[in-house]
Amino acid sequence: MPAGEFRQPSPPLPPPGSEEEEAWVWTQIKSEARRDAEAEPALASYLYSTILSHSSLERSLSFHLGNKLCSSTLLSTLLYDLFLNIFSTDAGLRSATVADLRAARFRDPACVSFSHCLLNYKGFLACQAHRLAHKLWTQSRRPLALALQSRISDVFAVDIHPAAKIGKGILFDHATGVVVGETAVIGNNVSILHHVTLGGTGKFGGDRHPKIGDGVLIGAGATILGNVKIGEGAKIGAGSVVLIDVPPRTTAVGNPARLVGGKEQPTKHEEVPGESMDHTSFMSGWSDYII
């Protein structure tokens, strides 16, 4: 900073879920977009059309998703109007979007800004698009919900059935190859890496997919099959195949997965696996493998 220049400090981040949080995050996104447009003129038009020309986060996100998911027969203007109407009338969806932005920004060290997540993180975008499809599903607009699911899968390589229920503060990290079945339920503050499957078994209907508790961390390539429960704060190791319930605050690793010990209740919210993104702290309890 040049000598004598005074820079106004950034206001503190409002508490999660507060009424001020959405406005604060949107202000941050616009500030970041202006900074990036000045630093990289090649992106100025793109940043203006996707962020700076809009008056709210829901308008910006509706425009961006509409352009991402449109096709020759599913027009971007139609999707924009559809998405904006849903976001504008559902405060819960807007709150979930902000919680997901926070999840990416503060859990993923590769996420350099809120605007970077909004524009470029396909896991975040796929999750928001799923929330819209789920809303349509609950409104009995199922053909449109399924059409959106197909477009989300085509564009983002993430296949989530529109009936699946997903909480707030979700991080789909990298996201490629994530599959979530019809009756799956994902709690709050869950982090899921790429190529994770929450699938069913057999060809029968009914409640047949996993139930993921709050604060769970699921490693890359993990497969969880059937109507099993993954308890609050549990970890599923990368590449594991889980066919049975996993108790709260317990780690499951291997194929088939085995339990490798529990953990005391975290003393801080940040220590919950879905928040901390700690994949390896359990290793000393079961392995003598040393590099």
Short mmCIF file of C-alpha atoms in Angstrom, two decimals:
data_model
loop_
_atom_site.label_atom_id
_atom_site.label_comp_id
_atom_site.label_asym_id
_atom_site.label_seq_id
_atom_site.Cartn_x
_atom_site.Cartn_y
_atom_site.Cartn_z
CA MET A 1 0.00 0.00 0.00
CA PRO A 2 1.48 3.42 -0.95
CA ALA A 3 2.58 5.66 1.90
CA GLY A 4 -0.21 7.77 3.26
CA GLU A 5 -2.99 5.72 1.62
CA PHE A 6 -5.79 4.64 3.91
CA ARG A 7 -7.77 1.52 3.07
CA GLN A 8 -11.12 0.93 4.74
CA PRO A 9 -11.02 -2.43 6.55
CA SER A 10 -13.43 -5.10 5.36
CA PRO A 11 -16.48 -5.51 7.57
CA PRO A 12 -16.55 -8.69 9.68
CA LEU A 13 -18.30 -11.74 8.26
CA PRO A 14 -21.85 -11.93 9.68
CA PRO A 15 -22.84 -15.07 11.60
CA PRO A 16 -23.97 -18.01 9.41
CA GLY A 17 -27.67 -17.90 8.65
CA SER A 18 -28.13 -14.30 9.76
CA GLU A 19 -30.25 -11.86 7.78
CA GLU A 20 -27.17 -9.78 6.98
CA GLU A 21 -25.15 -12.67 5.58
CA GLU A 22 -26.67 -12.79 2.08
CA ALA A 23 -26.18 -9.04 1.57
CA TRP A 24 -22.60 -9.26 2.87
CA VAL A 25 -21.67 -12.13 0.56
CA TRP A 26 -23.21 -10.39 -2.45
CA THR A 27 -21.25 -7.23 -1.66
CA GLN A 28 -18.07 -9.30 -1.48
CA ILE A 29 -18.83 -10.99 -4.80
CA LYS A 30 -19.33 -7.66 -6.58
CA SER A 31 -16.16 -6.23 -5.06
CA GLU A 32 -14.17 -9.27 -6.17
CA ALA A 33 -15.64 -9.09 -9.68
CA ARG A 34 -14.68 -5.41 -10.02
CA ARG A 35 -11.16 -6.18 -8.84
CA ASP A 36 -10.80 -9.07 -11.30
CA ALA A 37 -12.21 -7.03 -14.19
CA GLU A 38 -9.60 -4.35 -13.55
CA ALA A 39 -6.80 -6.88 -13.24
CA GLU A 40 -7.83 -8.93 -16.29
CA PRO A 41 -9.61 -6.85 -18.98
CA ALA A 42 -10.26 -9.98 -21.05
CA LEU A 43 -12.77 -11.03 -18.38
CA ALA A 44 -14.42 -7.63 -17.96
CA SER A 45 -17.37 -8.27 -20.27
CA TYR A 46 -17.95 -11.74 -18.80
CA LEU A 47 -17.84 -10.43 -15.23
CA TYR A 48 -20.18 -7.58 -16.08
CA SER A 49 -22.78 -9.84 -17.71
CA THR A 50 -22.69 -12.52 -15.00
CA ILE A 51 -22.25 -10.44 -11.83
CA LEU A 52 -21.87 -6.68 -12.08
CA SER A 53 -24.99 -6.03 -14.17
CA HIS A 54 -27.23 -7.78 -11.61
CA SER A 55 -28.82 -6.33 -8.50
CA SER A 56 -28.79 -9.46 -6.34
CA LEU A 57 -27.16 -12.84 -5.85
CA GLU A 58 -30.28 -14.71 -6.97
CA ARG A 59 -30.41 -12.74 -10.24
CA SER A 60 -26.75 -13.34 -10.94
CA LEU A 61 -26.96 -17.06 -10.13
CA SER A 62 -30.19 -17.51 -12.13
CA PHE A 63 -28.57 -15.85 -15.15
CA HIS A 64 -25.38 -17.89 -14.84
CA LEU A 65 -27.16 -21.23 -14.38
CA GLY A 66 -29.57 -20.42 -17.21
CA ASN A 67 -26.66 -19.92 -19.58
CA LYS A 68 -24.84 -23.01 -18.34
CA LEU A 69 -27.83 -25.36 -18.59
CA CYS A 70 -29.57 -24.06 -21.71
CA SER A 71 -29.75 -25.99 -24.95
CA SER A 72 -31.14 -25.43 -28.42
CA THR A 73 -34.59 -26.40 -27.16
CA LEU A 74 -34.31 -25.27 -23.50
CA LEU A 75 -33.72 -21.55 -23.81
CA SER A 76 -31.61 -19.57 -21.36
CA THR A 77 -34.29 -16.89 -21.00
CA LEU A 78 -36.86 -19.51 -20.02
CA LEU A 79 -34.49 -21.00 -17.44
CA TYR A 80 -33.58 -17.56 -16.07
CA ASP A 81 -37.22 -16.68 -15.44
CA LEU A 82 -37.89 -20.10 -13.93
CA PHE A 83 -34.86 -20.02 -11.62
CA LEU A 84 -35.35 -16.42 -10.53
CA ASN A 85 -38.98 -17.05 -9.64
CA ILE A 86 -37.97 -20.00 -7.43
CA PHE A 87 -35.10 -18.18 -5.73
CA SER A 88 -37.13 -15.01 -5.19
CA THR A 89 -39.97 -16.83 -3.44
CA ASP A 90 -37.91 -19.21 -1.29
CA ALA A 91 -35.68 -17.62 1.35
CA GLY A 92 -34.52 -21.09 2.40
CA LEU A 93 -32.96 -21.70 -1.00
CA ARG A 94 -31.13 -18.39 -0.90
CA SER A 95 -29.84 -19.18 2.58
CA ALA A 96 -28.61 -22.59 1.39
CA THR A 97 -26.81 -20.97 -1.55
CA VAL A 98 -24.95 -18.60 0.78
CA ALA A 99 -24.05 -21.49 3.11
CA ASP A 100 -22.67 -23.45 0.14
CA LEU A 101 -20.61 -20.44 -0.96
CA ARG A 102 -19.15 -20.21 2.53
CA ALA A 103 -18.41 -23.94 2.52
CA ALA A 104 -16.34 -23.71 -0.65
CA ARG A 105 -14.60 -20.48 0.31
CA PHE A 106 -13.51 -21.58 3.78
CA ARG A 107 -12.98 -25.33 3.35
CA ASP A 108 -11.20 -25.45 0.00
CA PRO A 109 -7.78 -23.74 -0.02
CA ALA A 110 -7.95 -23.63 -3.84
CA CYS A 111 -11.03 -21.38 -3.71
CA VAL A 112 -9.60 -17.86 -3.88
CA SER A 113 -12.87 -15.90 -3.66
CA PHE A 114 -16.65 -16.11 -3.43
CA SER A 115 -16.94 -14.94 -7.05
CA HIS A 116 -14.54 -17.68 -8.17
CA CYS A 117 -16.85 -20.25 -6.58
CA LEU A 118 -19.99 -18.67 -8.04
CA LEU A 119 -18.62 -18.62 -11.57
CA ASN A 120 -16.31 -21.60 -11.80
CA TYR A 121 -17.04 -24.30 -9.22
CA LYS A 122 -19.17 -26.89 -10.96
CA GLY A 123 -19.83 -28.69 -7.68
CA PHE A 124 -21.39 -25.53 -6.28
CA LEU A 125 -23.33 -24.86 -9.48
CA ALA A 126 -24.57 -28.46 -9.74
CA CYS A 127 -25.76 -28.31 -6.12
CA GLN A 128 -27.69 -25.07 -6.70
CA ALA A 129 -29.22 -26.46 -9.87
CA HIS A 130 -30.24 -29.57 -7.95
CA ARG A 131 -31.94 -27.42 -5.31
CA LEU A 132 -34.02 -25.85 -8.08
CA ALA A 133 -34.86 -29.25 -9.58
CA HIS A 134 -35.80 -30.55 -6.12
CA LYS A 135 -38.13 -27.61 -5.63
CA LEU A 136 -39.83 -28.42 -8.92
CA TRP A 137 -40.07 -32.07 -7.85
CA THR A 138 -41.85 -31.12 -4.63
CA GLN A 139 -44.24 -28.97 -6.67
CA SER A 140 -45.16 -32.06 -8.78
CA ARG A 141 -43.45 -30.55 -11.85
CA ARG A 142 -41.56 -33.79 -12.28
CA PRO A 143 -40.99 -33.87 -16.06
CA LEU A 144 -39.24 -30.49 -15.83
CA ALA A 145 -37.28 -31.58 -12.75
CA LEU A 146 -36.05 -34.69 -14.57
CA ALA A 147 -35.17 -32.65 -17.66
CA LEU A 148 -33.06 -30.40 -15.45
CA GLN A 149 -31.39 -33.44 -13.86
CA SER A 150 -30.38 -34.62 -17.32
CA ARG A 151 -28.92 -31.22 -18.25
CA ILE A 152 -27.06 -30.98 -14.92
CA SER A 153 -25.54 -34.40 -15.57
CA ASP A 154 -24.57 -33.46 -19.14
CA VAL A 155 -23.03 -30.10 -18.21
CA PHE A 156 -21.45 -30.73 -14.81
CA ALA A 157 -20.92 -34.53 -14.79
CA VAL A 158 -22.87 -34.67 -11.51
CA ASP A 159 -26.00 -36.84 -11.40
CA ILE A 160 -28.34 -36.13 -8.46
CA HIS A 161 -31.91 -37.35 -8.58
CA PRO A 162 -34.27 -34.38 -8.05
CA ALA A 163 -36.04 -36.19 -5.20
CA ALA A 164 -32.84 -36.44 -3.13
CA LYS A 165 -32.79 -34.17 -0.08
CA ILE A 166 -29.68 -32.06 0.55
CA GLY A 167 -28.98 -29.78 3.52
CA LYS A 168 -27.01 -26.53 3.76
CA GLY A 169 -23.29 -25.87 3.79
CA ILE A 170 -22.53 -28.57 1.21
CA LEU A 171 -19.16 -28.84 -0.52
CA PHE A 172 -18.93 -31.01 -3.62
CA ASP A 173 -15.16 -30.76 -4.04
CA HIS A 174 -14.18 -31.27 -7.71
CA ALA A 175 -17.55 -33.05 -8.05
CA THR A 176 -16.91 -35.01 -11.25
CA GLY A 177 -18.70 -38.35 -11.16
CA VAL A 178 -20.81 -37.74 -8.05
CA VAL A 179 -24.03 -39.81 -8.13
CA VAL A 180 -26.82 -39.38 -5.57
CA GLY A 181 -29.89 -41.62 -5.69
CA GLU A 182 -33.57 -40.82 -5.38
CA THR A 183 -34.15 -41.50 -1.67
CA ALA A 184 -30.75 -40.31 -0.43
CA VAL A 185 -30.62 -37.66 2.30
CA ILE A 186 -27.56 -35.48 2.94
CA GLY A 187 -27.40 -33.44 6.15
CA ASN A 188 -25.83 -30.04 6.82
CA ASN A 189 -22.12 -29.13 6.56
CA VAL A 190 -21.21 -32.26 4.61
CA SER A 191 -18.17 -32.41 2.31
CA ILE A 192 -18.12 -34.90 -0.57
CA LEU A 193 -15.26 -35.39 -3.00
CA HIS A 194 -15.30 -36.55 -6.61
CA HIS A 195 -16.55 -39.93 -7.87
CA VAL A 196 -18.65 -40.60 -4.78
CA THR A 197 -21.76 -42.76 -5.19
CA LEU A 198 -24.72 -42.74 -2.82
CA GLY A 199 -26.53 -45.62 -4.48
CA GLY A 200 -29.13 -48.32 -4.00
CA THR A 201 -29.00 -52.09 -4.27
CA GLY A 202 -31.22 -54.36 -6.34
CA LYS A 203 -34.04 -53.23 -8.60
CA PHE A 204 -36.77 -52.67 -6.04
CA GLY A 205 -38.24 -49.28 -5.21
CA GLY A 206 -38.82 -47.69 -1.83
CA ASP A 207 -36.37 -46.14 0.61
CA ARG A 208 -33.16 -47.62 -0.74
CA HIS A 209 -30.40 -44.98 -0.58
CA PRO A 210 -27.98 -43.75 2.11
CA LYS A 211 -28.73 -41.21 4.82
CA ILE A 212 -25.73 -38.96 5.50
CA GLY A 213 -25.62 -37.17 8.87
CA ASP A 214 -24.45 -33.64 9.59
CA GLY A 215 -20.74 -32.88 9.38
CA VAL A 216 -19.76 -36.05 7.47
CA LEU A 217 -16.68 -36.17 5.23
CA ILE A 218 -16.76 -38.61 2.27
CA GLY A 219 -13.46 -39.19 0.48
CA ALA A 220 -12.85 -39.47 -3.25
CA GLY A 221 -14.18 -42.58 -4.97
CA ALA A 222 -16.15 -43.82 -1.96
CA THR A 223 -19.28 -45.88 -2.60
CA ILE A 224 -22.11 -46.11 -0.07
CA LEU A 225 -24.90 -48.50 -1.02
CA GLY A 226 -28.35 -49.15 0.36
CA ASN A 227 -30.52 -47.58 3.03
CA VAL A 228 -27.65 -47.25 5.50
CA LYS A 229 -26.99 -44.44 7.95
CA ILE A 230 -23.72 -42.58 8.16
CA GLY A 231 -23.69 -40.99 11.61
CA GLU A 232 -22.98 -37.37 12.44
CA GLY A 233 -19.33 -36.37 12.11
CA ALA A 234 -18.22 -39.68 10.55
CA LYS A 235 -15.48 -40.06 7.94
CA ILE A 236 -15.60 -42.35 4.92
CA GLY A 237 -12.12 -42.99 3.55
CA ALA A 238 -11.27 -42.57 -0.12
CA GLY A 239 -12.15 -45.62 -2.22
CA SER A 240 -14.15 -47.28 0.55
CA VAL A 241 -17.25 -49.39 -0.12
CA VAL A 242 -19.77 -49.01 2.71
CA LEU A 243 -22.64 -51.47 3.03
CA ILE A 244 -23.55 -51.10 6.73
CA ASP A 245 -24.30 -48.26 9.14
CA VAL A 246 -21.38 -46.16 10.35
CA PRO A 247 -21.74 -44.81 13.92
CA PRO A 248 -21.31 -41.10 14.64
CA ARG A 249 -17.72 -39.76 14.79
CA THR A 250 -16.31 -43.02 13.44
CA THR A 251 -14.05 -43.63 10.45
CA ALA A 252 -14.76 -46.32 7.87
CA VAL A 253 -12.07 -47.45 5.41
CA GLY A 254 -11.52 -50.24 2.92
CA ASN A 255 -13.48 -52.55 0.61
CA PRO A 256 -15.64 -53.72 2.20
CA ALA A 257 -15.33 -50.89 4.71
CA ARG A 258 -14.34 -51.65 8.28
CA LEU A 259 -14.61 -49.34 11.26
CA VAL A 260 -11.29 -48.14 12.62
CA GLY A 261 -12.29 -46.42 15.81
CA GLY A 262 -14.34 -43.52 16.96
CA LYS A 263 -13.49 -40.04 18.07
CA GLU A 264 -14.58 -37.92 20.97
CA GLN A 265 -17.12 -35.20 20.34
CA PRO A 266 -15.27 -32.28 18.67
CA THR A 267 -14.76 -29.33 21.01
CA LYS A 268 -15.01 -26.84 18.15
CA HIS A 269 -17.36 -26.64 15.19
CA GLU A 270 -14.31 -26.39 12.90
CA GLU A 271 -13.13 -29.84 14.05
CA VAL A 272 -16.16 -31.60 12.56
CA PRO A 273 -14.78 -33.68 9.63
CA GLY A 274 -17.12 -32.12 7.07
CA GLU A 275 -15.69 -28.73 8.08
CA SER A 276 -12.05 -29.58 8.78
CA MET A 277 -11.57 -31.71 5.62
CA ASP A 278 -9.16 -33.85 7.67
CA HIS A 279 -8.84 -37.17 5.85
CA THR A 280 -5.92 -38.75 7.69
CA SER A 281 -6.00 -38.11 11.44
CA PHE A 282 -7.44 -41.59 12.04
CA MET A 283 -4.45 -43.42 10.51
CA SER A 284 -2.31 -43.70 13.64
CA GLY A 285 -5.07 -45.67 15.30
CA TRP A 286 -5.01 -48.58 12.85
CA SER A 287 -1.94 -48.51 10.63
CA ASP A 288 1.82 -48.75 11.12
CA TYR A 289 2.43 -47.68 7.53
CA ILE A 290 5.29 -45.16 7.46
CA ILE A 291 6.83 -43.40 4.48
#
